[in-house]
Coordinates of C-alpha atoms and ligand atoms in Angstrom, one line a residue:
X1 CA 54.0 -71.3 9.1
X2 CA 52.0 -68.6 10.6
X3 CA 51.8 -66.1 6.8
X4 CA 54.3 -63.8 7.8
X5 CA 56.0 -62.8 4.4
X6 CA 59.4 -61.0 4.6
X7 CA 60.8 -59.6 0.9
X8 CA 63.6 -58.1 -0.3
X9 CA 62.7 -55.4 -2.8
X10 CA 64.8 -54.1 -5.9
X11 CA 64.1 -50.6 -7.3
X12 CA 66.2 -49.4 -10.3
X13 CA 63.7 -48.1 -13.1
X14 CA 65.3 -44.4 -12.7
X15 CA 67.9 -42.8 -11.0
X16 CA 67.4 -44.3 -7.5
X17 CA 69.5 -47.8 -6.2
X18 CA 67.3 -48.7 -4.0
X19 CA 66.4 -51.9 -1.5
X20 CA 64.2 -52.6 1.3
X21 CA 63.2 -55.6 3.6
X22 CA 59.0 -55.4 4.0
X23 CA 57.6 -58.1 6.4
X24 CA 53.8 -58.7 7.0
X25 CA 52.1 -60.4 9.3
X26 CA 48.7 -61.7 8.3
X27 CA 46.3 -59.3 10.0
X28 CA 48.8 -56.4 10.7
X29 CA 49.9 -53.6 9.5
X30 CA 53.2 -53.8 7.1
X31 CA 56.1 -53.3 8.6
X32 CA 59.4 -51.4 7.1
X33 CA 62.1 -53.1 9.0
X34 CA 64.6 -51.2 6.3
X35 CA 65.1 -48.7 3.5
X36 CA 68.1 -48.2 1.4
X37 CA 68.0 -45.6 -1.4
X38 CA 71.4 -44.4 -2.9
X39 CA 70.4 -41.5 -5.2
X40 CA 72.2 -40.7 -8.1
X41 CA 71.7 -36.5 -8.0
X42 CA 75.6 -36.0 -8.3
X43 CA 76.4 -38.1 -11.4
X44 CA 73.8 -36.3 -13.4
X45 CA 73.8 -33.0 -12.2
X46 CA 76.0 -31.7 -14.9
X47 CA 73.8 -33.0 -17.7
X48 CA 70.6 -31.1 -16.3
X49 CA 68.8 -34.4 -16.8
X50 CA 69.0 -38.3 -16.3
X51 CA 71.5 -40.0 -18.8
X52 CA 70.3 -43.8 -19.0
X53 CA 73.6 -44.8 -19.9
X54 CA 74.7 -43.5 -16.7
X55 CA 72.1 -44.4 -14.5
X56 CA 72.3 -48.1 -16.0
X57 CA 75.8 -49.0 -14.7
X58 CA 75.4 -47.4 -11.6
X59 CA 72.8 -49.1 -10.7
X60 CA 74.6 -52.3 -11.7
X61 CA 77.3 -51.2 -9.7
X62 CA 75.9 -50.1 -6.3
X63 CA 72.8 -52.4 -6.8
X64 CA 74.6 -55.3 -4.3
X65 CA 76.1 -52.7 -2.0
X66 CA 72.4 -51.2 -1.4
X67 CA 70.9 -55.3 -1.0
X68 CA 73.7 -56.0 1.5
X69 CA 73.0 -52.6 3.2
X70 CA 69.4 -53.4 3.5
X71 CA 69.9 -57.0 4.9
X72 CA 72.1 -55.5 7.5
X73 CA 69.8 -52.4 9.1
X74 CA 67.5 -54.7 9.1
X75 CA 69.8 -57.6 11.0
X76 CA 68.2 -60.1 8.6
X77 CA 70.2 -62.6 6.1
X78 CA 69.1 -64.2 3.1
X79 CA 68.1 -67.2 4.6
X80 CA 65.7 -65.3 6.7
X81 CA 63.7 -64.0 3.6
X82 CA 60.6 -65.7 2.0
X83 CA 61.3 -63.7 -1.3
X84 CA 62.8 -61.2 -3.3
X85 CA 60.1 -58.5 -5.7
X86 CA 62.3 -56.6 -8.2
X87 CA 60.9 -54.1 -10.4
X88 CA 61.0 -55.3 -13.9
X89 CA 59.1 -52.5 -15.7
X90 CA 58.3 -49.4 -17.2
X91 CA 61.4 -47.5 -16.7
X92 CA 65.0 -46.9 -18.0
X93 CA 65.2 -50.1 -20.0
X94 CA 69.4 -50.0 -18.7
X95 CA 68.7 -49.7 -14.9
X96 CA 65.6 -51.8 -15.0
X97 CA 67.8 -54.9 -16.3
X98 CA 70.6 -54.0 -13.9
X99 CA 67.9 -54.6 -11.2
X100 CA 66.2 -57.7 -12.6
X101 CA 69.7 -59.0 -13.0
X102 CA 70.7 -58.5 -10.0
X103 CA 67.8 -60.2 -8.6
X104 CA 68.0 -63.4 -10.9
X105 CA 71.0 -63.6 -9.2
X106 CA 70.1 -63.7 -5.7
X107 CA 67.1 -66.2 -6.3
X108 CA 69.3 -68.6 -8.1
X109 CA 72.2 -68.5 -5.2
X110 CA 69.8 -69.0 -3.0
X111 CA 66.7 -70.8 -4.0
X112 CA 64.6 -68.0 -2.9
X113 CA 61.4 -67.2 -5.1
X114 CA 61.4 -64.0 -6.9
X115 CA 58.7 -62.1 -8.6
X116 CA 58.3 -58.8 -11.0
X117 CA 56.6 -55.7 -9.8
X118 CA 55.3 -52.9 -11.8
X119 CA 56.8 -49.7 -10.5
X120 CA 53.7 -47.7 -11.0
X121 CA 52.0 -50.7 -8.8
X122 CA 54.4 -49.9 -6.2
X123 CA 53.7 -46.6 -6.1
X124 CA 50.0 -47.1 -6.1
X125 CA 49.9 -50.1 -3.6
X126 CA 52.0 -48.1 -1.1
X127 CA 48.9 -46.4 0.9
X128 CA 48.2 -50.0 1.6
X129 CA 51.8 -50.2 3.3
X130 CA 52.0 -47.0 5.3
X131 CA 47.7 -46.7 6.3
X132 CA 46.3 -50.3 5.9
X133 CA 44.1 -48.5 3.2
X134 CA 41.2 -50.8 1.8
X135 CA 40.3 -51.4 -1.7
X136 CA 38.9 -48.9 -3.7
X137 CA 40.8 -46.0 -3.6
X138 CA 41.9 -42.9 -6.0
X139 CA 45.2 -42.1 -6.6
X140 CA 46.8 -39.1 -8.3
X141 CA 50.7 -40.0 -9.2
X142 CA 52.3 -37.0 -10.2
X143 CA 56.5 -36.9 -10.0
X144 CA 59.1 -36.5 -12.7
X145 CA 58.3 -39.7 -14.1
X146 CA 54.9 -40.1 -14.0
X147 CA 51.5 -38.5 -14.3
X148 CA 48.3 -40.8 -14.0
X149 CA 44.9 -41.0 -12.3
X150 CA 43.9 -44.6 -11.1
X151 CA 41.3 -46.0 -9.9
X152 CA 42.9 -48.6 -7.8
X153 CA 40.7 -51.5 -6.9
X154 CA 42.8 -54.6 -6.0
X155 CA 46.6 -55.8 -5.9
X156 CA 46.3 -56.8 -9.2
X157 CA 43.2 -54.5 -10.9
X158 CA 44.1 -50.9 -12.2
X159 CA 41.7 -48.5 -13.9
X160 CA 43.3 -45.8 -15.6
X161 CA 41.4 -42.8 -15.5
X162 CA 43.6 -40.4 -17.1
X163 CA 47.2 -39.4 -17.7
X164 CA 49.6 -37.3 -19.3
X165 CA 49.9 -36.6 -23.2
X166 CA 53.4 -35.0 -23.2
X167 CA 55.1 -34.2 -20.3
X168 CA 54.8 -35.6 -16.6
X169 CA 54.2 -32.4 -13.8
X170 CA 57.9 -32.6 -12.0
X171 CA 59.4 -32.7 -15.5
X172 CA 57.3 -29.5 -16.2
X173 CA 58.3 -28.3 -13.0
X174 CA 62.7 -29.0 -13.8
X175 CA 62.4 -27.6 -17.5
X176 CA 60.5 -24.2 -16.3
X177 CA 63.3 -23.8 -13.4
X178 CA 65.8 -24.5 -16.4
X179 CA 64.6 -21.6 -18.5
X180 CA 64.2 -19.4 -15.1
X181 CA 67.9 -20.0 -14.2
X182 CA 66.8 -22.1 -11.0
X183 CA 68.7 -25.4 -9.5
X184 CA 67.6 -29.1 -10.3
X185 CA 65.4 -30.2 -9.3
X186 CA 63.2 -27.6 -10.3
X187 CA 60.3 -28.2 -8.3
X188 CA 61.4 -27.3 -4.9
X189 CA 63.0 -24.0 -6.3
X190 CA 60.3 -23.2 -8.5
X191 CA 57.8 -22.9 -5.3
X192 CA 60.3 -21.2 -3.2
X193 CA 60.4 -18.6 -5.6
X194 CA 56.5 -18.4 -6.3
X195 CA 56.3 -17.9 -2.4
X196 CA 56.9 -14.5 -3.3
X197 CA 55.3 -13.7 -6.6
X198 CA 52.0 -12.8 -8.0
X199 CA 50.4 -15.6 -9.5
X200 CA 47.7 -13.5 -11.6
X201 CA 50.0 -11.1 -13.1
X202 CA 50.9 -13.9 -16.2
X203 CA 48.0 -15.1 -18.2
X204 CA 49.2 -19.4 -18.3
X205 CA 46.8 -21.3 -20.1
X206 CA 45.1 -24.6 -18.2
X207 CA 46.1 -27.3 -20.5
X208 CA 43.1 -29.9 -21.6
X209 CA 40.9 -28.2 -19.0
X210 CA 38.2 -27.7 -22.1
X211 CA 38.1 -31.2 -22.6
X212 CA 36.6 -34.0 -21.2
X213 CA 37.9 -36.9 -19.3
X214 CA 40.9 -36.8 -16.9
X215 CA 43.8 -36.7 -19.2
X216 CA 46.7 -34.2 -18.5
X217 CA 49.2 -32.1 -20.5
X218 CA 51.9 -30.2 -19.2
X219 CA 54.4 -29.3 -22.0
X220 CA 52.7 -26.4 -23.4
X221 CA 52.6 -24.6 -20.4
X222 CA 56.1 -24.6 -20.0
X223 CA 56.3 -23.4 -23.6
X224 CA 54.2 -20.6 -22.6
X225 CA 56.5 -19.8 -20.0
X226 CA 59.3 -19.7 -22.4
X227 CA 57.2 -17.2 -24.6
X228 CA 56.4 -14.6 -21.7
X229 CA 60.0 -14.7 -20.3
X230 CA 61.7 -14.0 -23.8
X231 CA 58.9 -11.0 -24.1
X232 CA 60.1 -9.8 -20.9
X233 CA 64.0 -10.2 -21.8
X234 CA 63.1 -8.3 -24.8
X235 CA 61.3 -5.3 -23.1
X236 CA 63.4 -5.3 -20.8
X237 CA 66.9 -6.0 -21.6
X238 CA 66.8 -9.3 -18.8
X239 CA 64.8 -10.6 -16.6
X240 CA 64.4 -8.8 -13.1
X241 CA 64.1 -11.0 -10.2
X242 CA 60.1 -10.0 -9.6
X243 CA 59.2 -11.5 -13.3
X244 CA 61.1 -15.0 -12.8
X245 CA 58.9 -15.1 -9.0
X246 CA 55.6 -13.8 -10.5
X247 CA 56.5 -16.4 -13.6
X248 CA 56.5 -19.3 -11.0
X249 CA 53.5 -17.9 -9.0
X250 CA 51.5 -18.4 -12.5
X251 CA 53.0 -21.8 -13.6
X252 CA 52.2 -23.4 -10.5
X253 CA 48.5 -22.0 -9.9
X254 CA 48.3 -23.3 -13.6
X255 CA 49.7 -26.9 -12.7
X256 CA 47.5 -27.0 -9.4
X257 CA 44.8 -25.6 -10.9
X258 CA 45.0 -28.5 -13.6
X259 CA 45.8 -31.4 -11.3
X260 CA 42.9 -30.2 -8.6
X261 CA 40.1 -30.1 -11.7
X262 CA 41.0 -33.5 -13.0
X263 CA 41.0 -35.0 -9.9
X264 CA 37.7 -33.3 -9.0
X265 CA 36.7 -34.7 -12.1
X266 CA 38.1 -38.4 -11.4
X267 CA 36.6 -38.5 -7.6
X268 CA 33.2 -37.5 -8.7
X269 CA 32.9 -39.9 -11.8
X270 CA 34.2 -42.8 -9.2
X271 CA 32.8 -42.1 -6.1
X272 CA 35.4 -43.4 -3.8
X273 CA 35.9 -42.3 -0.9
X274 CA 39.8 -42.0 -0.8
X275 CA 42.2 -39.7 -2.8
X276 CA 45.8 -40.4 -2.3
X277 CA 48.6 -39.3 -3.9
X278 CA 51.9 -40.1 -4.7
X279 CA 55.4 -38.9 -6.1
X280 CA 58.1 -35.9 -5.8
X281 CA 55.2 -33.3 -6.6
X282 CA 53.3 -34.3 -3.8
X283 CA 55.2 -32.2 -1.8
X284 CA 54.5 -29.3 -3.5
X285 CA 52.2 -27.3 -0.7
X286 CA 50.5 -25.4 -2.6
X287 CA 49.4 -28.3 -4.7
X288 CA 49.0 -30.8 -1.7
X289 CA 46.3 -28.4 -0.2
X290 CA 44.3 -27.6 -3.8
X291 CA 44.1 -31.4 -3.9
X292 CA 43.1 -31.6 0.0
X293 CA 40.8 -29.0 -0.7
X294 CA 39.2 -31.1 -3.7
X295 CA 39.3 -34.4 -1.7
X296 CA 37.4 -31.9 0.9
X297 CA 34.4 -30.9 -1.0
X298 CA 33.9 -34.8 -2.5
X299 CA 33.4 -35.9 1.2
X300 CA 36.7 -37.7 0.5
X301 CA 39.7 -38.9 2.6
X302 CA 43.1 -37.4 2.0
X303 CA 45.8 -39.2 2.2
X304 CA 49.5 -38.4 1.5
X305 CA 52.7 -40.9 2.2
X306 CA 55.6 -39.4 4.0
X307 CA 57.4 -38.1 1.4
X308 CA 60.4 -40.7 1.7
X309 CA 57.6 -43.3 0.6
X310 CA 56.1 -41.4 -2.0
X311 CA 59.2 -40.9 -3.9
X312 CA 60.8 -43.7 -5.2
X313 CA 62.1 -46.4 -3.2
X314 CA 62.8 -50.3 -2.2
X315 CA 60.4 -50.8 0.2
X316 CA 57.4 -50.1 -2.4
X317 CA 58.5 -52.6 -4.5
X318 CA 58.8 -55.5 -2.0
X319 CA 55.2 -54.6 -0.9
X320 CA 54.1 -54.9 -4.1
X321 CA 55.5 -58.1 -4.4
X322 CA 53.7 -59.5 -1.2
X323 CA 50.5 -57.8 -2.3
X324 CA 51.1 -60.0 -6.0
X325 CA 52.0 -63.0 -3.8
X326 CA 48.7 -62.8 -1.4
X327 CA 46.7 -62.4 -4.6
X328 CA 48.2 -65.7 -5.7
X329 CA 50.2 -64.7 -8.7
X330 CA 52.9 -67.1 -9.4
X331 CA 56.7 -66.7 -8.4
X332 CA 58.4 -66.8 -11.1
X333 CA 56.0 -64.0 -13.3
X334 CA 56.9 -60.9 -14.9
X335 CA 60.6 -61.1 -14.9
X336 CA 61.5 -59.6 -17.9
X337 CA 62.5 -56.0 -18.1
X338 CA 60.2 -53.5 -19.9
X339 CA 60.5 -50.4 -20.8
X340 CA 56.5 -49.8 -21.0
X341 CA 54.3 -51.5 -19.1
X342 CA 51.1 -50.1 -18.5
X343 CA 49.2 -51.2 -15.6
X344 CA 46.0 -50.6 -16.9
X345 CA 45.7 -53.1 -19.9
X346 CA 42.7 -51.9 -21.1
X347 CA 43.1 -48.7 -21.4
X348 CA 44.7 -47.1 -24.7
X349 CA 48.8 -46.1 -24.7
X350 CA 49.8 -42.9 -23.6
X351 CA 52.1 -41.0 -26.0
X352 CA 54.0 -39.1 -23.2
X353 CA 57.7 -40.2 -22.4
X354 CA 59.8 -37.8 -21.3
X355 CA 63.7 -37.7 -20.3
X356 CA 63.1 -40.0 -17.8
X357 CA 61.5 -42.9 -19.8
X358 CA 58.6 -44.4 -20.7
X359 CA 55.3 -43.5 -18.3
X360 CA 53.2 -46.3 -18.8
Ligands
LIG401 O1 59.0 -39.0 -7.3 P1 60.3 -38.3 -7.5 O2 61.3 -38.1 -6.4 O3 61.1 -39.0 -8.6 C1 60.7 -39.4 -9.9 O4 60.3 -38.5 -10.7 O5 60.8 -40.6 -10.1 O6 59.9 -36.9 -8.1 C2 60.9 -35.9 -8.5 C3 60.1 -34.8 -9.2 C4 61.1 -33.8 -9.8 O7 60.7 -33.5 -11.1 C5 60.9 -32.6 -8.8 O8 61.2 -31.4 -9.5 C6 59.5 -32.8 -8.4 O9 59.3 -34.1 -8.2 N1 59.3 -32.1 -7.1 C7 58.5 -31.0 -6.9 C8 58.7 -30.6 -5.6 N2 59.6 -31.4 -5.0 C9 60.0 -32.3 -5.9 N3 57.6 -30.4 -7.8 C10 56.9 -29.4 -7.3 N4 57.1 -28.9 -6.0 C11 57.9 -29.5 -5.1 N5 58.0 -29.0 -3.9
LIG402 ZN1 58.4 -43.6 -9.5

């Protein structure tokens, strides 16, 4: 027995069935040798948000079909696995059970050992899997889900630096392309359209900005955006096509300007020498640069996961769980679902939890 660990990962917490065979070699990189992720876009799309009810049994249904899918691009069987990670918390308590589940199931068919992962730990572990990153390291997670600055400093040690009080950033981002008329998800259309606006003609505030600490809010500048686009509707009769762009030019110089401060804030009050950053916002260019730029001036490395990885997926989960293993923690531990499930113990709840579940 030469180390090598090769896990199956389970990913369910939202609305993405997802699973992934991770093997690592002691002394190598991590190696992806497969990534399923059946997204569930179409079955929600007519709700303009995730319904848990919905996600829940689709995930239970399509959870084996994505497993067996996994197995096969990666011409493994069961028997060639030294363990399944499944993640068993914070998320959609529905699909998070589905997962867990589905997992017991496999381990107790087949003997193997199985172990819960914190999603957010996925997430934050997953430099380690794509750059061979070395403890400690800042990073930003910002997506529809989740909002939080960590300082990360082992597989199994998590400093919370900040987060969100209300709303996570793609959240903001789908609600303001709701009240704009723009497709879900709204992040993608809202910066298309900002391309081509003005973003000092609106006056958005910069939530939290005047206070202290790295903690972020996000809902009332989407409530501001509400405000100025009824004024223009009502001197106006509607809203012409240059308002909506210039409206989205504002929001996300407000978001960036936001994230990029707090960060600034986090990397100088750590001192690390690593930002990276993680989740569907990340892809946001205008963003990604602000927070390069940031990273930039703090002497700081920037790092970014391809986007497939950042968002979420199997394969962070069943690195996780040979990150927990390696650190010696117990098969067996953290296997029942949660819908909150903060990784940073220590620090005090966060009150945000949006549409798509709990955030810490
Ligand atoms: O990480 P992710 O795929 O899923 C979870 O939230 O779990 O992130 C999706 C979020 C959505 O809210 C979406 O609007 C946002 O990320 N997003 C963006 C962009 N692309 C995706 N937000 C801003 N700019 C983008 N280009
Ligand atoms: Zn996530």
């Amino acid at each position: 027995m030469d180390g090598t660990l090769t896990l199956l990962g389970l990913e369910s917490s939202c609305d993405d069935t997802a699973a992934a065979v991770v093997r690592h070699v002691p002394g190598q990189a991590g190696a992806i040798l497969s990534s399923v992720v059946l997204g569930q876009t179409a079955l929600h799309a007519a709700f303009g948000g995730v319904v848990p009810e919905i996600a829940a049994r689709a995930h239970a249904e399509r959870m084996d079909l994505a497993v067996e899918q996994a197995l096969a691009e990666a011409g493994l069987g069961l028997r060639d696995l030294d363990g399944i990670a499944v993640t068993s918390g914070p998320g959609l308590i529905g699909g998070v059970l589905a997962g867990v589940m589905c997992a017991r199931g496999l381990a107790a068919a087949t003997g193997l050992p199985l172990i819960g992962v914190n999603h957010l730990a996925g997430h934050a572990l997953t430099p380690r899997l794509t750059d061979g990153l070395v403890f400690p390291y800042l990073m930003l997670l910002v997506s529809g889900g989740h909002c939080q600055v960590l300082l990360v400093e082992g597989a199994e040690a998590f400093h919370r630096l900040g987060g969100t009080i209300d709303d996570a950033p793609g959240e903001a981002f789908d609600k303001v392309a709701k009240l704009l008329g723009l497709p879900q998800p709204g992040g993608p259309a809202v910066e298309a359209e900002a391309a081509m606006g003005d973003p000092a003609r609106f006056a958005l505030p910069r939530p939290l900005l005047d206070r202290a600490g790295c903690d972020l809010s996000f809902s009332g500048l989407k409530t501001a955006v509400l405000r100025l686009r009824d004024a223009r509707v009502a001197a106006e009769g509607g809203l012409r096509l240059q308002d909506r762009r210039d409206l989205c030019a504002g929001f996300q110089a407000a978001v960036a300007d936001v994230l990029a401060e707090k960060t600034r804030r986090a990397l100088e009050q750590t001192g690390v020498p690593v930002l990276a950053v993680a989740g569907g916002v990340a892809a946001n260019g205008t963003i990604r640069a602000r927070l390069q730029a940031v990273a930039t001036a703090a002497g700081a490395r920037f790092l970014a996961p391809p986007l497939r990885l950042c968002t979420d997926n199997g394969a962070m989960i069943a690195w996780a769980g040979i990150e927990r293993l390696r650190a010696g923690v117990a098969p067996g531990t953290d296997l029942v679902a949660r819908p909150r499930w903060p990784l940073d113990g220590a620090a005090p709840a966060m009150i945000g939890s949006g549409k798509r579940g709990a955030k810490a």
